[in-house]
Amino acid sequence: EGEEGGRGVMGTVGGLIGDVFNFFDSTPREERITKQFLQGSQAAKREMETKGGKFYSEGMMETLARLAEKIDNVLDEKYPNGAFVRLNLRSPKDSCVNTQAMMSSLISQVASSSLPAPSSSSSSSSPPSSSSSSEKEDLALAIENTIIYLTALCSSLKIKARETKEGDKSGEEEGGRFAVWLLGSSLRVYQDLTRVRLHEQMGRVQLILREWSDDLNTIWEFRSFVYNNQMTAISQYHSGTYVPEILDKKTRNSRLHEGGF
């Protein structure tokens, strides 16, 4: 059910999601769970508009429980080393910063890196020539800190297969229940589900489980713009983070992306 702050959003998502009725393979490394939505459902609408009352029904929670169970089955059969969960529209990447518990986990991971604090030697009274070295060091440190943070952010989205070790209290952050909680506490997912419900021409929404790879570096993530099966543009996903290697290998990266189309 997630933390108290996410219960309302979870209930709203539960009101929008219909019964899970079909599994099928998209690729050898993907499983898609197709969902129908309660199109024009007055009951769901009333649930969404409820303020201060019981925000979700037993039926909604039963649907989410079935979804969690199906995700557990896929994890056990296909992805024992973990998976990444997302909709075919967007992923719940914002979930890990929606609650204090998740943010504390991220801060802990960043703090455990033992990186030194930025130097305080550069000040407004120092000549630019004498502070240039410190500024470069601070820039490099800021880049490294940001990369560590983003890596921790993404790693917190890993859906682990359930474990039954005695005394292990990490079960709440494992398996289908955690996947459903991530989806239910994501504003991005809520917005996408709402758009689909209001605009039927957007088609059906699908839930995707993709095999997790610890070798993938989140910094090397790009947005590719494609028209008529032709690459038209590429942009850095984390555009606010300056990574010298990306600029240095711009031509190589472009060729690699174009080779996929």
PDB file of C-alpha atoms in Angstrom:
ATOM      1  CA  GLU A   1       0.000   0.000   0.000  1.00  0.00           C
ATOM      2  CA  GLY A   2       3.034   2.274   0.237  1.00  0.00           C
ATOM      3  CA  GLU A   3       3.477   5.147   2.654  1.00  0.00           C
ATOM      4  CA  GLU A   4       0.586   7.274   3.866  1.00  0.00           C
ATOM      5  CA  GLY A   5       1.428  10.083   1.456  1.00  0.00           C
ATOM      6  CA  GLY A   6       1.116   7.796  -1.535  1.00  0.00           C
ATOM      7  CA  ARG A   7      -2.160   6.094  -0.590  1.00  0.00           C
ATOM      8  CA  GLY A   8      -4.361   8.658  -2.315  1.00  0.00           C
ATOM      9  CA  VAL A   9      -2.471   8.412  -5.575  1.00  0.00           C
ATOM     10  CA  MET A  10      -2.469   4.624  -5.304  1.00  0.00           C
ATOM     11  CA  GLY A  11      -6.221   4.681  -4.887  1.00  0.00           C
ATOM     12  CA  THR A  12      -6.669   6.897  -7.928  1.00  0.00           C
ATOM     13  CA  VAL A  13      -4.533   4.602 -10.049  1.00  0.00           C
ATOM     14  CA  GLY A  14      -6.496   1.655  -8.727  1.00  0.00           C
ATOM     15  CA  GLY A  15      -9.697   3.377  -9.818  1.00  0.00           C
ATOM     16  CA  LEU A  16      -8.382   3.777 -13.347  1.00  0.00           C
ATOM     17  CA  ILE A  17      -6.951   0.316 -13.845  1.00  0.00           C
ATOM     18  CA  GLY A  18      -9.248  -2.425 -15.061  1.00  0.00           C
ATOM     19  CA  ASP A  19      -8.709  -6.130 -14.662  1.00  0.00           C
ATOM     20  CA  VAL A  20      -5.447  -7.597 -15.888  1.00  0.00           C
ATOM     21  CA  PHE A  21      -6.367 -10.118 -18.512  1.00  0.00           C
ATOM     22  CA  ASN A  22      -3.511 -11.046 -20.784  1.00  0.00           C
ATOM     23  CA  PHE A  23       0.219 -11.728 -20.963  1.00  0.00           C
ATOM     24  CA  PHE A  24       2.217 -11.914 -24.147  1.00  0.00           C
ATOM     25  CA  ASP A  25       5.850 -11.772 -25.206  1.00  0.00           C
ATOM     26  CA  SER A  26       7.003  -8.698 -27.122  1.00  0.00           C
ATOM     27  CA  THR A  27      10.675  -9.644 -27.289  1.00  0.00           C
ATOM     28  CA  PRO A  28      12.674 -12.415 -25.588  1.00  0.00           C
ATOM     29  CA  ARG A  29      13.541  -9.937 -22.840  1.00  0.00           C
ATOM     30  CA  GLU A  30      10.225  -8.204 -22.345  1.00  0.00           C
ATOM     31  CA  GLU A  31       6.874  -9.145 -20.910  1.00  0.00           C
ATOM     32  CA  ARG A  32       3.922  -6.864 -21.449  1.00  0.00           C
ATOM     33  CA  ILE A  33       0.832  -6.899 -19.309  1.00  0.00           C
ATOM     34  CA  THR A  34      -2.111  -5.481 -21.249  1.00  0.00           C
ATOM     35  CA  LYS A  35      -4.681  -3.546 -19.242  1.00  0.00           C
ATOM     36  CA  GLN A  36      -8.087  -2.147 -20.048  1.00  0.00           C
ATOM     37  CA  PHE A  37      -9.281   0.986 -18.322  1.00  0.00           C
ATOM     38  CA  LEU A  38     -12.640   1.798 -16.835  1.00  0.00           C
ATOM     39  CA  GLN A  39     -13.759   3.987 -19.725  1.00  0.00           C
ATOM     40  CA  GLY A  40     -16.326   6.515 -18.577  1.00  0.00           C
ATOM     41  CA  SER A  41     -16.864   4.700 -15.294  1.00  0.00           C
ATOM     42  CA  GLN A  42     -18.951   6.846 -12.973  1.00  0.00           C
ATOM     43  CA  ALA A  43     -17.779   4.793 -10.013  1.00  0.00           C
ATOM     44  CA  ALA A  44     -14.143   5.536 -10.836  1.00  0.00           C
ATOM     45  CA  LYS A  45     -14.982   9.194 -11.349  1.00  0.00           C
ATOM     46  CA  ARG A  46     -16.624   9.383  -7.923  1.00  0.00           C
ATOM     47  CA  GLU A  47     -13.581   7.715  -6.375  1.00  0.00           C
ATOM     48  CA  MET A  48     -11.313  10.284  -8.020  1.00  0.00           C
ATOM     49  CA  GLU A  49     -13.431  13.183  -6.750  1.00  0.00           C
ATOM     50  CA  THR A  50     -13.732  11.886  -3.196  1.00  0.00           C
ATOM     51  CA  LYS A  51     -12.075  14.174  -0.668  1.00  0.00           C
ATOM     52  CA  GLY A  52     -11.213  12.912   2.780  1.00  0.00           C
ATOM     53  CA  GLY A  53     -13.252   9.727   2.552  1.00  0.00           C
ATOM     54  CA  LYS A  54     -12.335   6.162   1.678  1.00  0.00           C
ATOM     55  CA  PHE A  55     -10.339   6.739  -1.482  1.00  0.00           C
ATOM     56  CA  TYR A  56     -10.112   3.175  -2.766  1.00  0.00           C
ATOM     57  CA  SER A  57     -12.364   0.153  -2.636  1.00  0.00           C
ATOM     58  CA  GLU A  58     -11.633  -3.487  -1.912  1.00  0.00           C
ATOM     59  CA  GLY A  59     -12.187  -4.236  -5.589  1.00  0.00           C
ATOM     60  CA  MET A  60      -9.456  -1.815  -6.584  1.00  0.00           C
ATOM     61  CA  MET A  61      -7.012  -3.333  -4.127  1.00  0.00           C
ATOM     62  CA  GLU A  62      -7.883  -6.846  -5.343  1.00  0.00           C
ATOM     63  CA  THR A  63      -7.063  -5.766  -8.901  1.00  0.00           C
ATOM     64  CA  LEU A  64      -3.728  -4.350  -7.791  1.00  0.00           C
ATOM     65  CA  ALA A  65      -3.011  -7.511  -5.783  1.00  0.00           C
ATOM     66  CA  ARG A  66      -3.610  -9.647  -8.889  1.00  0.00           C
ATOM     67  CA  LEU A  67      -1.316  -7.371 -10.862  1.00  0.00           C
ATOM     68  CA  ALA A  68       1.394  -7.718  -8.196  1.00  0.00           C
ATOM     69  CA  GLU A  69       1.035 -11.503  -8.267  1.00  0.00           C
ATOM     70  CA  LYS A  70       1.398 -11.630 -12.062  1.00  0.00           C
ATOM     71  CA  ILE A  71       4.514  -9.452 -11.837  1.00  0.00           C
ATOM     72  CA  ASP A  72       5.925 -11.825  -9.201  1.00  0.00           C
ATOM     73  CA  ASN A  73       5.344 -14.777 -11.523  1.00  0.00           C
ATOM     74  CA  VAL A  74       7.187 -13.058 -14.378  1.00  0.00           C
ATOM     75  CA  LEU A  75      10.085 -12.137 -12.086  1.00  0.00           C
ATOM     76  CA  ASP A  76      10.382 -15.715 -10.830  1.00  0.00           C
ATOM     77  CA  GLU A  77      10.197 -17.256 -14.301  1.00  0.00           C
ATOM     78  CA  LYS A  78      12.042 -14.717 -16.447  1.00  0.00           C
ATOM     79  CA  TYR A  79      13.994 -12.203 -14.391  1.00  0.00           C
ATOM     80  CA  PRO A  80      15.346 -13.667 -11.132  1.00  0.00           C
ATOM     81  CA  ASN A  81      18.060 -10.982 -11.137  1.00  0.00           C
ATOM     82  CA  GLY A  82      15.540  -8.161 -11.246  1.00  0.00           C
ATOM     83  CA  ALA A  83      13.597  -6.054 -13.724  1.00  0.00           C
ATOM     84  CA  PHE A  84      12.684  -2.485 -14.617  1.00  0.00           C
ATOM     85  CA  VAL A  85       8.968  -1.669 -14.636  1.00  0.00           C
ATOM     86  CA  ARG A  86       7.362   1.021 -16.778  1.00  0.00           C
ATOM     87  CA  LEU A  87       4.352   1.842 -18.889  1.00  0.00           C
ATOM     88  CA  ASN A  88       4.674   1.944 -22.656  1.00  0.00           C
ATOM     89  CA  LEU A  89       4.205   5.710 -22.250  1.00  0.00           C
ATOM     90  CA  ARG A  90       6.530   6.692 -19.408  1.00  0.00           C
ATOM     91  CA  SER A  91       8.271   5.115 -16.435  1.00  0.00           C
ATOM     92  CA  PRO A  92       7.769   5.844 -12.707  1.00  0.00           C
ATOM     93  CA  LYS A  93      11.194   7.475 -12.388  1.00  0.00           C
ATOM     94  CA  ASP A  94       9.761  10.145 -10.124  1.00  0.00           C
ATOM     95  CA  SER A  95       8.564   7.638  -7.524  1.00  0.00           C
ATOM     96  CA  CYS A  96      11.853   7.464  -5.674  1.00  0.00           C
ATOM     97  CA  VAL A  97      11.761  11.177  -4.869  1.00  0.00           C
ATOM     98  CA  ASN A  98       8.095  11.239  -3.880  1.00  0.00           C
ATOM     99  CA  THR A  99       8.608   9.898  -0.362  1.00  0.00           C
ATOM    100  CA  GLN A 100      10.980  10.644   2.478  1.00  0.00           C
ATOM    101  CA  ALA A 101      11.947   6.983   2.809  1.00  0.00           C
ATOM    102  CA  MET A 102      13.149   6.729  -0.779  1.00  0.00           C
ATOM    103  CA  MET A 103      14.905  10.087  -0.633  1.00  0.00           C
ATOM    104  CA  SER A 104      16.693   9.048   2.558  1.00  0.00           C
ATOM    105  CA  SER A 105      17.892   5.929   0.770  1.00  0.00           C
ATOM    106  CA  LEU A 106      19.287   7.990  -2.087  1.00  0.00           C
ATOM    107  CA  ILE A 107      20.984  10.449   0.248  1.00  0.00           C
ATOM    108  CA  SER A 108      22.546   7.519   2.092  1.00  0.00           C
ATOM    109  CA  GLN A 109      23.948   6.095  -1.142  1.00  0.00           C
ATOM    110  CA  VAL A 110      25.399   9.442  -2.149  1.00  0.00           C
ATOM    111  CA  ALA A 111      26.856  10.010   1.323  1.00  0.00           C
ATOM    112  CA  SER A 112      28.508   6.588   1.325  1.00  0.00           C
ATOM    113  CA  SER A 113      30.590   7.581  -1.691  1.00  0.00           C
ATOM    114  CA  SER A 114      32.977   9.446   0.682  1.00  0.00           C
ATOM    115  CA  LEU A 115      33.558  12.226  -1.826  1.00  0.00           C
ATOM    116  CA  PRO A 116      35.196  15.363  -0.409  1.00  0.00           C
ATOM    117  CA  ALA A 117      33.171  18.527  -0.099  1.00  0.00           C
ATOM    118  CA  PRO A 118      33.691  21.276  -2.714  1.00  0.00           C
ATOM    119  CA  SER A 119      36.660  23.470  -1.888  1.00  0.00           C
ATOM    120  CA  SER A 120      35.986  26.831  -0.272  1.00  0.00           C
ATOM    121  CA  SER A 121      39.217  28.414  -1.428  1.00  0.00           C
ATOM    122  CA  SER A 122      37.570  30.278  -4.305  1.00  0.00           C
ATOM    123  CA  SER A 123      35.755  33.433  -3.226  1.00  0.00           C
ATOM    124  CA  SER A 124      34.660  36.716  -4.705  1.00  0.00           C
ATOM    125  CA  SER A 125      37.791  38.395  -3.308  1.00  0.00           C
ATOM    126  CA  SER A 126      40.176  35.973  -5.016  1.00  0.00           C
ATOM    127  CA  PRO A 127      41.654  36.861  -8.407  1.00  0.00           C
ATOM    128  CA  PRO A 128      40.215  34.755 -11.259  1.00  0.00           C
ATOM    129  CA  SER A 129      43.655  33.423 -12.138  1.00  0.00           C
ATOM    130  CA  SER A 130      44.291  32.007  -8.657  1.00  0.00           C
ATOM    131  CA  SER A 131      40.839  30.426  -8.351  1.00  0.00           C
ATOM    132  CA  SER A 132      40.667  28.803 -11.782  1.00  0.00           C
ATOM    133  CA  SER A 133      42.219  25.560 -10.538  1.00  0.00           C
ATOM    134  CA  SER A 134      39.772  25.301  -7.633  1.00  0.00           C
ATOM    135  CA  GLU A 135      36.855  26.081  -9.925  1.00  0.00           C
ATOM    136  CA  LYS A 136      37.851  23.224 -12.227  1.00  0.00           C
ATOM    137  CA  GLU A 137      38.159  20.873  -9.268  1.00  0.00           C
ATOM    138  CA  ASP A 138      34.756  21.953  -7.966  1.00  0.00           C
ATOM    139  CA  LEU A 139      33.216  21.456 -11.412  1.00  0.00           C
ATOM    140  CA  ALA A 140      34.671  17.952 -11.671  1.00  0.00           C
ATOM    141  CA  LEU A 141      33.421  17.174  -8.157  1.00  0.00           C
ATOM    142  CA  ALA A 142      29.956  18.518  -8.946  1.00  0.00           C
ATOM    143  CA  ILE A 143      29.791  16.336 -12.065  1.00  0.00           C
ATOM    144  CA  GLU A 144      30.883  13.266 -10.106  1.00  0.00           C
ATOM    145  CA  ASN A 145      28.382  13.958  -7.336  1.00  0.00           C
ATOM    146  CA  THR A 146      25.583  14.358  -9.865  1.00  0.00           C
ATOM    147  CA  ILE A 147      26.484  11.114 -11.619  1.00  0.00           C
ATOM    148  CA  ILE A 148      26.520   9.257  -8.286  1.00  0.00           C
ATOM    149  CA  TYR A 149      23.130  10.735  -7.401  1.00  0.00           C
ATOM    150  CA  LEU A 150      21.556   9.814 -10.743  1.00  0.00           C
ATOM    151  CA  THR A 151      22.995   6.310 -10.519  1.00  0.00           C
ATOM    152  CA  ALA A 152      21.536   5.898  -7.029  1.00  0.00           C
ATOM    153  CA  LEU A 153      18.241   7.312  -8.249  1.00  0.00           C
ATOM    154  CA  CYS A 154      17.958   4.778 -11.052  1.00  0.00           C
ATOM    155  CA  SER A 155      19.174   1.835  -8.974  1.00  0.00           C
ATOM    156  CA  SER A 156      16.320   2.409  -6.534  1.00  0.00           C
ATOM    157  CA  LEU A 157      13.887   1.503  -9.338  1.00  0.00           C
ATOM    158  CA  LYS A 158      15.131  -2.079  -9.572  1.00  0.00           C
ATOM    159  CA  ILE A 159      12.357  -4.599  -8.941  1.00  0.00           C
ATOM    160  CA  LYS A 160      13.889  -7.608  -7.209  1.00  0.00           C
ATOM    161  CA  ALA A 161      12.406 -11.075  -7.182  1.00  0.00           C
ATOM    162  CA  ARG A 162      10.925 -12.025  -3.824  1.00  0.00           C
ATOM    163  CA  GLU A 163      13.172 -13.583  -1.218  1.00  0.00           C
ATOM    164  CA  THR A 164      12.080 -15.542   1.826  1.00  0.00           C
ATOM    165  CA  LYS A 165      15.182 -15.313   3.970  1.00  0.00           C
ATOM    166  CA  GLU A 166      14.400 -15.488   7.669  1.00  0.00           C
ATOM    167  CA  GLY A 167      14.784 -12.120   9.336  1.00  0.00           C
ATOM    168  CA  ASP A 168      15.079 -10.284   6.028  1.00  0.00           C
ATOM    169  CA  LYS A 169      13.049  -7.080   6.281  1.00  0.00           C
ATOM    170  CA  SER A 170      13.700  -5.908   2.741  1.00  0.00           C
ATOM    171  CA  GLY A 171      10.684  -7.748   1.367  1.00  0.00           C
ATOM    172  CA  GLU A 172       8.624  -4.580   1.228  1.00  0.00           C
ATOM    173  CA  GLU A 173      10.972  -3.309  -1.469  1.00  0.00           C
ATOM    174  CA  GLU A 174      10.847  -6.486  -3.511  1.00  0.00           C
ATOM    175  CA  GLY A 175       8.567  -8.115  -6.017  1.00  0.00           C
ATOM    176  CA  GLY A 176       5.202  -7.213  -7.434  1.00  0.00           C
ATOM    177  CA  ARG A 177       3.953  -5.206  -4.462  1.00  0.00           C
ATOM    178  CA  PHE A 178       6.909  -2.851  -4.747  1.00  0.00           C
ATOM    179  CA  ALA A 179       6.393  -2.566  -8.524  1.00  0.00           C
ATOM    180  CA  VAL A 180       2.743  -1.640  -8.006  1.00  0.00           C
ATOM    181  CA  TRP A 181       3.740   0.822  -5.284  1.00  0.00           C
ATOM    182  CA  LEU A 182       6.246   2.514  -7.621  1.00  0.00           C
ATOM    183  CA  LEU A 183       3.588   2.857 -10.308  1.00  0.00           C
ATOM    184  CA  GLY A 184       0.956   4.008  -7.841  1.00  0.00           C
ATOM    185  CA  SER A 185       3.130   6.700  -6.270  1.00  0.00           C
ATOM    186  CA  SER A 186       4.316   8.130  -9.600  1.00  0.00           C
ATOM    187  CA  LEU A 187       2.818  11.422 -10.752  1.00  0.00           C
ATOM    188  CA  ARG A 188       4.071  10.655 -14.269  1.00  0.00           C
ATOM    189  CA  VAL A 189       2.123   7.385 -14.337  1.00  0.00           C
ATOM    190  CA  TYR A 190      -0.967   9.052 -12.871  1.00  0.00           C
ATOM    191  CA  GLN A 191      -0.860  11.764 -15.534  1.00  0.00           C
ATOM    192  CA  ASP A 192      -0.475   9.213 -18.330  1.00  0.00           C
ATOM    193  CA  LEU A 193      -3.333   7.040 -17.058  1.00  0.00           C
ATOM    194  CA  THR A 194      -5.554  10.102 -16.764  1.00  0.00           C
ATOM    195  CA  ARG A 195      -4.762  11.215 -20.313  1.00  0.00           C
ATOM    196  CA  VAL A 196      -5.564   7.763 -21.683  1.00  0.00           C
ATOM    197  CA  ARG A 197      -8.839   7.624 -19.796  1.00  0.00           C
ATOM    198  CA  LEU A 198      -9.885  11.056 -21.081  1.00  0.00           C
ATOM    199  CA  HIS A 199      -8.629  10.553 -24.636  1.00  0.00           C
ATOM    200  CA  GLU A 200      -9.535   7.115 -25.941  1.00  0.00           C
ATOM    201  CA  GLN A 201      -7.694   7.708 -29.217  1.00  0.00           C
ATOM    202  CA  MET A 202      -4.419   7.297 -27.321  1.00  0.00           C
ATOM    203  CA  GLY A 203      -5.088   3.564 -27.322  1.00  0.00           C
ATOM    204  CA  ARG A 204      -4.369   0.989 -24.653  1.00  0.00           C
ATOM    205  CA  VAL A 205      -1.696   1.310 -22.011  1.00  0.00           C
ATOM    206  CA  GLN A 206       0.711  -1.553 -21.496  1.00  0.00           C
ATOM    207  CA  LEU A 207       2.901  -2.412 -18.537  1.00  0.00           C
ATOM    208  CA  ILE A 208       6.418  -3.480 -19.476  1.00  0.00           C
ATOM    209  CA  LEU A 209       8.890  -5.526 -17.463  1.00  0.00           C
ATOM    210  CA  ARG A 210      12.403  -5.424 -18.868  1.00  0.00           C
ATOM    211  CA  GLU A 211      15.392  -7.392 -17.631  1.00  0.00           C
ATOM    212  CA  TRP A 212      17.547  -5.293 -15.308  1.00  0.00           C
ATOM    213  CA  SER A 213      21.196  -4.770 -16.199  1.00  0.00           C
ATOM    214  CA  ASP A 214      23.626  -3.391 -13.636  1.00  0.00           C
ATOM    215  CA  ASP A 215      26.081  -2.738 -16.475  1.00  0.00           C
ATOM    216  CA  LEU A 216      23.980   0.023 -18.035  1.00  0.00           C
ATOM    217  CA  ASN A 217      25.220   3.492 -17.122  1.00  0.00           C
ATOM    218  CA  THR A 218      22.319   5.889 -16.684  1.00  0.00           C
ATOM    219  CA  ILE A 219      24.476   8.813 -17.839  1.00  0.00           C
ATOM    220  CA  TRP A 220      24.644   7.279 -21.318  1.00  0.00           C
ATOM    221  CA  GLU A 221      20.917   7.657 -21.829  1.00  0.00           C
ATOM    222  CA  PHE A 222      19.619   9.593 -24.806  1.00  0.00           C
ATOM    223  CA  ARG A 223      16.335  10.629 -26.368  1.00  0.00           C
ATOM    224  CA  SER A 224      16.080   9.655 -30.011  1.00  0.00           C
ATOM    225  CA  PHE A 225      13.657  11.442 -32.311  1.00  0.00           C
ATOM    226  CA  VAL A 226      12.557   9.298 -35.224  1.00  0.00           C
ATOM    227  CA  TYR A 227      10.344  10.118 -38.197  1.00  0.00           C
ATOM    228  CA  ASN A 228       9.472   7.607 -40.899  1.00  0.00           C
ATOM    229  CA  ASN A 229      12.033   5.189 -39.440  1.00  0.00           C
ATOM    230  CA  GLN A 230      14.779   7.780 -39.841  1.00  0.00           C
ATOM    231  CA  MET A 231      16.772   9.322 -36.999  1.00  0.00           C
ATOM    232  CA  THR A 232      16.203  13.088 -36.978  1.00  0.00           C
ATOM    233  CA  ALA A 233      17.769  14.172 -33.685  1.00  0.00           C
ATOM    234  CA  ILE A 234      19.401  12.936 -30.479  1.00  0.00           C
ATOM    235  CA  SER A 235      19.443  14.684 -27.117  1.00  0.00           C
ATOM    236  CA  GLN A 236      21.049  13.891 -23.782  1.00  0.00           C
ATOM    237  CA  TYR A 237      18.374  12.642 -21.368  1.00  0.00           C
ATOM    238  CA  HIS A 238      19.951  14.207 -18.282  1.00  0.00           C
ATOM    239  CA  SER A 239      20.496  17.483 -20.112  1.00  0.00           C
ATOM    240  CA  GLY A 240      21.358  19.398 -16.952  1.00  0.00           C
ATOM    241  CA  THR A 241      24.456  17.268 -16.355  1.00  0.00           C
ATOM    242  CA  TYR A 242      27.650  18.127 -18.195  1.00  0.00           C
ATOM    243  CA  VAL A 243      29.565  14.949 -19.009  1.00  0.00           C
ATOM    244  CA  PRO A 244      32.765  15.612 -21.006  1.00  0.00           C
ATOM    245  CA  GLU A 245      32.879  12.048 -22.383  1.00  0.00           C
ATOM    246  CA  ILE A 246      29.524  12.515 -24.106  1.00  0.00           C
ATOM    247  CA  LEU A 247      30.783  15.563 -25.968  1.00  0.00           C
ATOM    248  CA  ASP A 248      34.101  13.896 -26.781  1.00  0.00           C
ATOM    249  CA  LYS A 249      32.332  10.886 -28.314  1.00  0.00           C
ATOM    250  CA  LYS A 250      29.510  12.792 -30.001  1.00  0.00           C
ATOM    251  CA  THR A 251      30.270  11.539 -33.519  1.00  0.00           C
ATOM    252  CA  ARG A 252      30.647   7.924 -32.367  1.00  0.00           C
ATOM    253  CA  ASN A 253      27.397   8.089 -30.389  1.00  0.00           C
ATOM    254  CA  SER A 254      25.532   9.464 -33.410  1.00  0.00           C
ATOM    255  CA  ARG A 255      26.729   6.602 -35.591  1.00  0.00           C
ATOM    256  CA  LEU A 256      25.718   4.013 -32.998  1.00  0.00           C
ATOM    257  CA  HIS A 257      22.230   5.469 -32.707  1.00  0.00           C
ATOM    258  CA  GLU A 258      21.745   5.738 -36.451  1.00  0.00           C
ATOM    259  CA  GLY A 259      22.805   2.109 -36.823  1.00  0.00           C
ATOM    260  CA  GLY A 260      19.679   1.011 -34.993  1.00  0.00           C
ATOM    261  CA  PHE A 261      17.348   2.359 -37.681  1.00  0.00           C
TER     262      PHE A 261
END
